Amino acid sequence: MAPWALLSPGVLVRTGHTVLTWGITLVLFLHDTELRQWEEQGELLLPLTFLLLVLGSLLLYLAVSLMDPGYVNVQPQPQELKEEQTAMVPPAIPLRRCRYCLVLQPLRARHCRECRRCVRRYDHHCPWMENCVGERNHPLFVVYLALQLVVLLWGLYLAWSGLRFFQPWGQWLRSSGLLFATFLLLSLFSLVASLLLVSHLYLVASNTTTWEFISSHRIAYLRQRPSNPFDRGLTRNLAHFFCGWPSGSWETLWAEEEEEGSSPAV
């Protein structure tokens, strides 16, 4: 491996996230928070639970940031070519050929300039992970957000429990300055994680993506439709997103919705 590969943006971002995670955890243990009090009293269940949640959130973060988000194969296999040909949308809205990858993009795919690849069911490129969120890792991304929010809110409570405000300013700054900075960081991260989780749960419930929600007026397969053609109802949307059921291509579903919308009322 070339030396400069170790300094790639992805490595730096993931290393920074890991260092920040364990640094904040260490601050919560070293200061006089409830976490440290439980440890000193020999009540290890809650501290161990907190550590396991932190470790779990970190492992999920690494899994989402390192896994294939659903890249479109530049050289598709014969079976994939057959599926794309049989799942073509009506001629009114043909599949688009990417001008960068020169591949026929499946419906809901988009080219990511940061990753330099086309991603199936593209949602967005996450700079905090240096990876796209797409068809394969989007469910795990939502689970990660939920677990991360639990850890952040618990850490926020622990940081608040260790703050002592009835002290002279200089003494308070020396004893609690770092913990207070940690509290502010956790407050900011909790707000961001909450907004992200709520927005993604809304998108999942309506079977849309961040890219489609923001740019529906620019997307050909959405621009000519009064409503979302992929919305199957809350239960089916959640089942398909988290469990892959019911299965089927987006092209087929779009065509079925198009036929139902164009058929005359009886």
Coordinates of C-alpha atoms in Angstrom, one line a residue:
M1 CA 0.0 0.0 0.0
A2 CA 1.3 3.4 -0.9
P3 CA 2.1 5.7 2.0
W4 CA -0.3 8.4 0.8
A5 CA -3.1 5.9 0.9
L6 CA -2.9 5.9 4.7
L7 CA -3.8 9.6 4.6
S8 CA -6.8 9.3 2.3
P9 CA -9.9 11.3 3.4
G10 CA -11.8 8.1 4.4
V11 CA -9.0 6.9 6.7
L12 CA -8.7 10.4 8.3
V13 CA -12.4 10.7 8.9
R14 CA -12.9 7.2 10.3
T15 CA -9.8 7.6 12.5
G16 CA -11.1 11.0 13.7
H17 CA -14.5 9.5 14.5
T18 CA -12.9 6.6 16.5
V19 CA -10.6 8.9 18.4
L20 CA -13.4 11.3 19.2
T21 CA -15.7 8.5 20.4
W22 CA -13.2 6.9 22.8
G23 CA -12.0 10.4 23.9
I24 CA -15.5 11.5 24.9
T25 CA -16.0 8.1 26.7
L26 CA -12.7 8.5 28.6
V27 CA -13.7 12.0 29.7
L28 CA -17.0 10.6 31.1
F29 CA -15.2 8.0 33.0
L30 CA -12.5 10.2 34.4
H31 CA -14.7 13.0 35.7
D32 CA -17.1 12.7 38.7
T33 CA -20.1 11.6 36.7
E34 CA -22.6 9.0 37.6
L35 CA -20.6 6.6 35.4
R36 CA -17.6 6.9 37.6
Q37 CA -19.7 6.7 40.7
W38 CA -21.2 3.4 39.6
E39 CA -17.8 2.1 38.9
E40 CA -16.5 3.1 42.3
Q41 CA -19.5 1.6 44.0
G42 CA -18.9 -1.7 42.3
E43 CA -22.1 -1.4 40.2
L44 CA -20.5 -2.5 36.9
L45 CA -23.6 -3.4 34.9
L46 CA -24.5 0.0 33.7
P47 CA -20.9 1.1 32.9
L48 CA -20.4 -2.2 30.9
T49 CA -23.7 -1.6 29.2
F50 CA -22.6 1.9 28.2
L51 CA -19.3 0.6 26.9
L52 CA -20.9 -2.1 24.9
L53 CA -23.3 0.5 23.3
V54 CA -20.4 2.7 22.5
L55 CA -18.5 -0.2 20.9
G56 CA -21.6 -1.3 19.0
S57 CA -22.2 2.2 17.6
L58 CA -18.6 2.4 16.5
L59 CA -18.7 -1.0 14.8
L60 CA -21.9 -0.1 13.0
Y61 CA -20.3 3.2 11.9
L62 CA -17.3 1.3 10.5
A63 CA -19.5 -1.3 8.8
V64 CA -21.7 1.4 7.1
S65 CA -18.7 3.5 6.1
L66 CA -16.7 0.6 4.6
M67 CA -19.3 -1.6 3.0
D68 CA -20.4 -1.4 -0.7
P69 CA -23.5 0.9 -0.7
G70 CA -24.8 -0.8 -3.8
Y71 CA -22.5 0.2 -6.7
V72 CA -23.8 -0.5 -10.2
N73 CA -21.4 -3.0 -11.9
V74 CA -19.4 -1.3 -14.7
Q75 CA -19.4 -4.7 -16.5
P76 CA -22.6 -6.4 -15.5
Q77 CA -23.0 -10.2 -15.6
P78 CA -25.2 -11.7 -18.3
Q79 CA -27.9 -12.4 -15.7
E80 CA -27.9 -8.8 -14.6
L81 CA -28.2 -7.7 -18.3
K82 CA -31.2 -9.9 -18.8
E83 CA -32.9 -8.6 -15.6
E84 CA -32.3 -5.0 -16.7
Q85 CA -33.7 -5.7 -20.2
T86 CA -36.8 -7.4 -18.9
A87 CA -37.4 -4.7 -16.3
M88 CA -37.1 -1.7 -18.6
V89 CA -39.5 1.1 -17.9
P90 CA -41.9 2.3 -20.7
P91 CA -40.2 4.1 -23.6
A92 CA -41.7 7.4 -22.3
I93 CA -39.0 7.4 -19.6
P94 CA -36.0 5.3 -20.7
L95 CA -33.2 4.3 -18.4
R96 CA -30.4 6.8 -18.4
R97 CA -26.8 6.0 -19.4
C98 CA -24.3 7.6 -17.0
R99 CA -21.9 9.9 -18.8
Y100 CA -19.1 9.1 -16.3
C101 CA -19.4 5.3 -15.9
L102 CA -21.0 4.7 -19.3
V103 CA -23.3 2.2 -17.7
L104 CA -27.1 2.0 -18.0
Q105 CA -28.4 3.2 -14.7
P106 CA -31.1 1.3 -13.0
L107 CA -34.1 3.3 -11.9
R108 CA -33.3 5.3 -8.7
A109 CA -29.6 5.1 -9.2
R110 CA -27.3 8.1 -9.4
H111 CA -23.7 8.8 -10.0
C112 CA -21.7 10.0 -7.0
R113 CA -18.8 12.3 -7.9
E114 CA -17.1 11.7 -4.6
C115 CA -17.1 7.9 -5.0
R116 CA -16.9 8.1 -8.8
R117 CA -19.4 5.3 -9.1
C118 CA -23.1 4.9 -9.8
V119 CA -25.1 3.8 -6.7
R120 CA -28.3 1.9 -6.7
R121 CA -31.2 3.6 -4.8
Y122 CA -28.9 6.5 -4.1
D123 CA -29.7 8.4 -1.0
H124 CA -26.8 10.7 -0.3
H125 CA -23.0 10.9 0.1
C126 CA -22.2 11.1 3.8
P127 CA -19.0 13.2 4.4
W128 CA -18.8 12.0 8.0
M129 CA -18.4 8.4 6.7
E130 CA -16.7 9.2 3.4
N131 CA -19.1 6.7 1.7
C132 CA -22.4 6.8 0.0
V133 CA -25.7 5.7 1.6
G134 CA -27.4 3.5 -1.0
E135 CA -29.5 0.4 -1.4
R136 CA -27.3 -2.0 0.5
N137 CA -26.2 0.0 3.5
H138 CA -29.2 2.4 4.0
P139 CA -31.0 0.0 6.5
L140 CA -27.8 -0.4 8.5
F141 CA -27.3 3.4 8.4
V142 CA -30.7 4.0 10.0
V143 CA -30.0 1.4 12.7
Y144 CA -26.6 3.1 13.3
L145 CA -28.4 6.5 13.7
A146 CA -30.8 5.0 16.3
L147 CA -28.1 3.4 18.3
Q148 CA -25.8 6.4 18.1
L149 CA -28.6 8.6 19.3
V150 CA -29.2 6.4 22.4
V151 CA -25.4 6.6 23.2
L152 CA -25.3 10.3 22.7
L153 CA -28.4 11.0 24.9
W154 CA -27.0 8.7 27.6
G155 CA -23.6 10.4 27.4
L156 CA -25.3 13.8 27.5
Y157 CA -27.0 12.8 30.8
L158 CA -23.8 11.5 32.2
A159 CA -21.9 14.7 31.3
W160 CA -24.6 16.8 32.9
S161 CA -24.5 14.7 36.1
G162 CA -20.8 15.5 36.6
L163 CA -21.1 19.3 36.2
R164 CA -20.8 21.3 39.4
F165 CA -21.7 25.0 39.0
F166 CA -21.4 26.2 42.6
Q167 CA -17.7 26.8 42.5
P168 CA -15.4 29.8 41.9
W169 CA -14.9 30.5 38.2
G170 CA -11.2 29.5 38.1
Q171 CA -11.7 26.3 40.1
W172 CA -14.8 25.3 38.0
L173 CA -12.9 25.9 34.8
R174 CA -10.0 23.7 35.9
S175 CA -12.2 20.9 37.3
S176 CA -15.1 20.9 34.8
G177 CA -14.0 22.9 31.7
L178 CA -13.3 19.7 29.7
L179 CA -16.5 18.0 30.8
F180 CA -18.5 21.1 29.9
A181 CA -16.9 21.2 26.4
T182 CA -17.8 17.5 26.1
F183 CA -21.4 18.3 27.1
L184 CA -21.6 21.0 24.4
L185 CA -20.2 18.5 21.8
L186 CA -22.7 15.9 22.9
S187 CA -25.6 18.4 22.7
L188 CA -24.6 19.3 19.1
F189 CA -24.2 15.7 18.0
S190 CA -27.5 14.7 19.7
L191 CA -29.3 17.4 17.8
V192 CA -27.8 16.4 14.5
A193 CA -28.4 12.7 15.0
S194 CA -32.0 13.3 16.1
L195 CA -32.7 15.4 12.9
L196 CA -31.1 12.8 10.7
L197 CA -32.9 9.9 12.3
V198 CA -36.3 11.6 12.1
S199 CA -35.8 12.6 8.5
H200 CA -34.7 9.2 7.4
L201 CA -37.5 7.4 9.2
Y202 CA -39.9 9.7 7.3
L203 CA -38.2 9.0 4.0
V204 CA -38.3 5.2 4.7
A205 CA -41.9 5.3 5.7
S206 CA -42.8 7.0 2.3
N207 CA -40.3 4.9 0.3
T208 CA -38.3 7.9 -1.0
T209 CA -34.7 9.0 -0.7
T210 CA -33.0 12.2 0.2
W211 CA -31.9 12.8 -3.4
E212 CA -35.5 12.2 -4.7
F213 CA -37.1 14.3 -1.9
I214 CA -34.8 17.3 -2.6
S215 CA -34.6 17.0 -6.4
S216 CA -37.9 15.5 -7.5
H217 CA -38.4 18.3 -10.0
R218 CA -35.2 17.4 -11.7
I219 CA -35.7 13.6 -11.9
A220 CA -37.5 12.3 -15.0
Y221 CA -39.2 9.4 -13.4
L222 CA -40.7 11.6 -10.7
R223 CA -41.2 14.9 -12.5
Q224 CA -44.2 13.5 -14.6
R225 CA -45.9 11.8 -11.7
P226 CA -48.2 13.6 -9.2
S227 CA -47.3 11.2 -6.4
N228 CA -44.4 8.9 -5.4
P229 CA -44.7 5.8 -7.7
F230 CA -42.7 3.7 -5.2
D231 CA -44.9 4.2 -2.1
R232 CA -46.5 0.9 -1.2
G233 CA -48.0 2.0 2.1
L234 CA -46.3 2.2 5.5
T235 CA -46.2 -1.5 6.3
R236 CA -44.9 -2.7 2.9
N237 CA -42.4 0.2 2.7
L238 CA -40.9 -0.8 6.1
A239 CA -40.9 -4.5 5.3
H240 CA -39.2 -3.9 2.0
F241 CA -36.6 -1.5 3.4
F242 CA -35.5 -3.6 6.4
C243 CA -36.3 -7.1 5.2
G244 CA -36.3 -6.9 1.4
W245 CA -40.0 -8.0 1.1
P246 CA -41.9 -7.8 -1.1
S247 CA -39.1 -8.2 -3.7
G248 CA -39.0 -6.9 -7.2
S249 CA -37.3 -4.3 -9.3
W250 CA -38.1 -0.6 -9.1
E251 CA -38.6 -0.6 -12.9
T252 CA -41.4 -3.2 -12.6
L253 CA -43.1 -1.3 -9.8
W254 CA -42.9 2.0 -11.7
A255 CA -44.4 0.4 -14.8
E256 CA -47.2 -1.2 -12.7
E257 CA -48.0 2.2 -11.1
E258 CA -47.8 3.9 -14.5
E259 CA -50.3 1.4 -16.0
E260 CA -52.7 1.8 -13.0
G261 CA -52.5 5.6 -13.3
S262 CA -53.2 5.6 -17.1
S263 CA -56.0 3.0 -17.1
P264 CA -59.5 4.5 -17.4
A265 CA -61.7 4.4 -14.4
V266 CA -64.5 1.8 -14.5

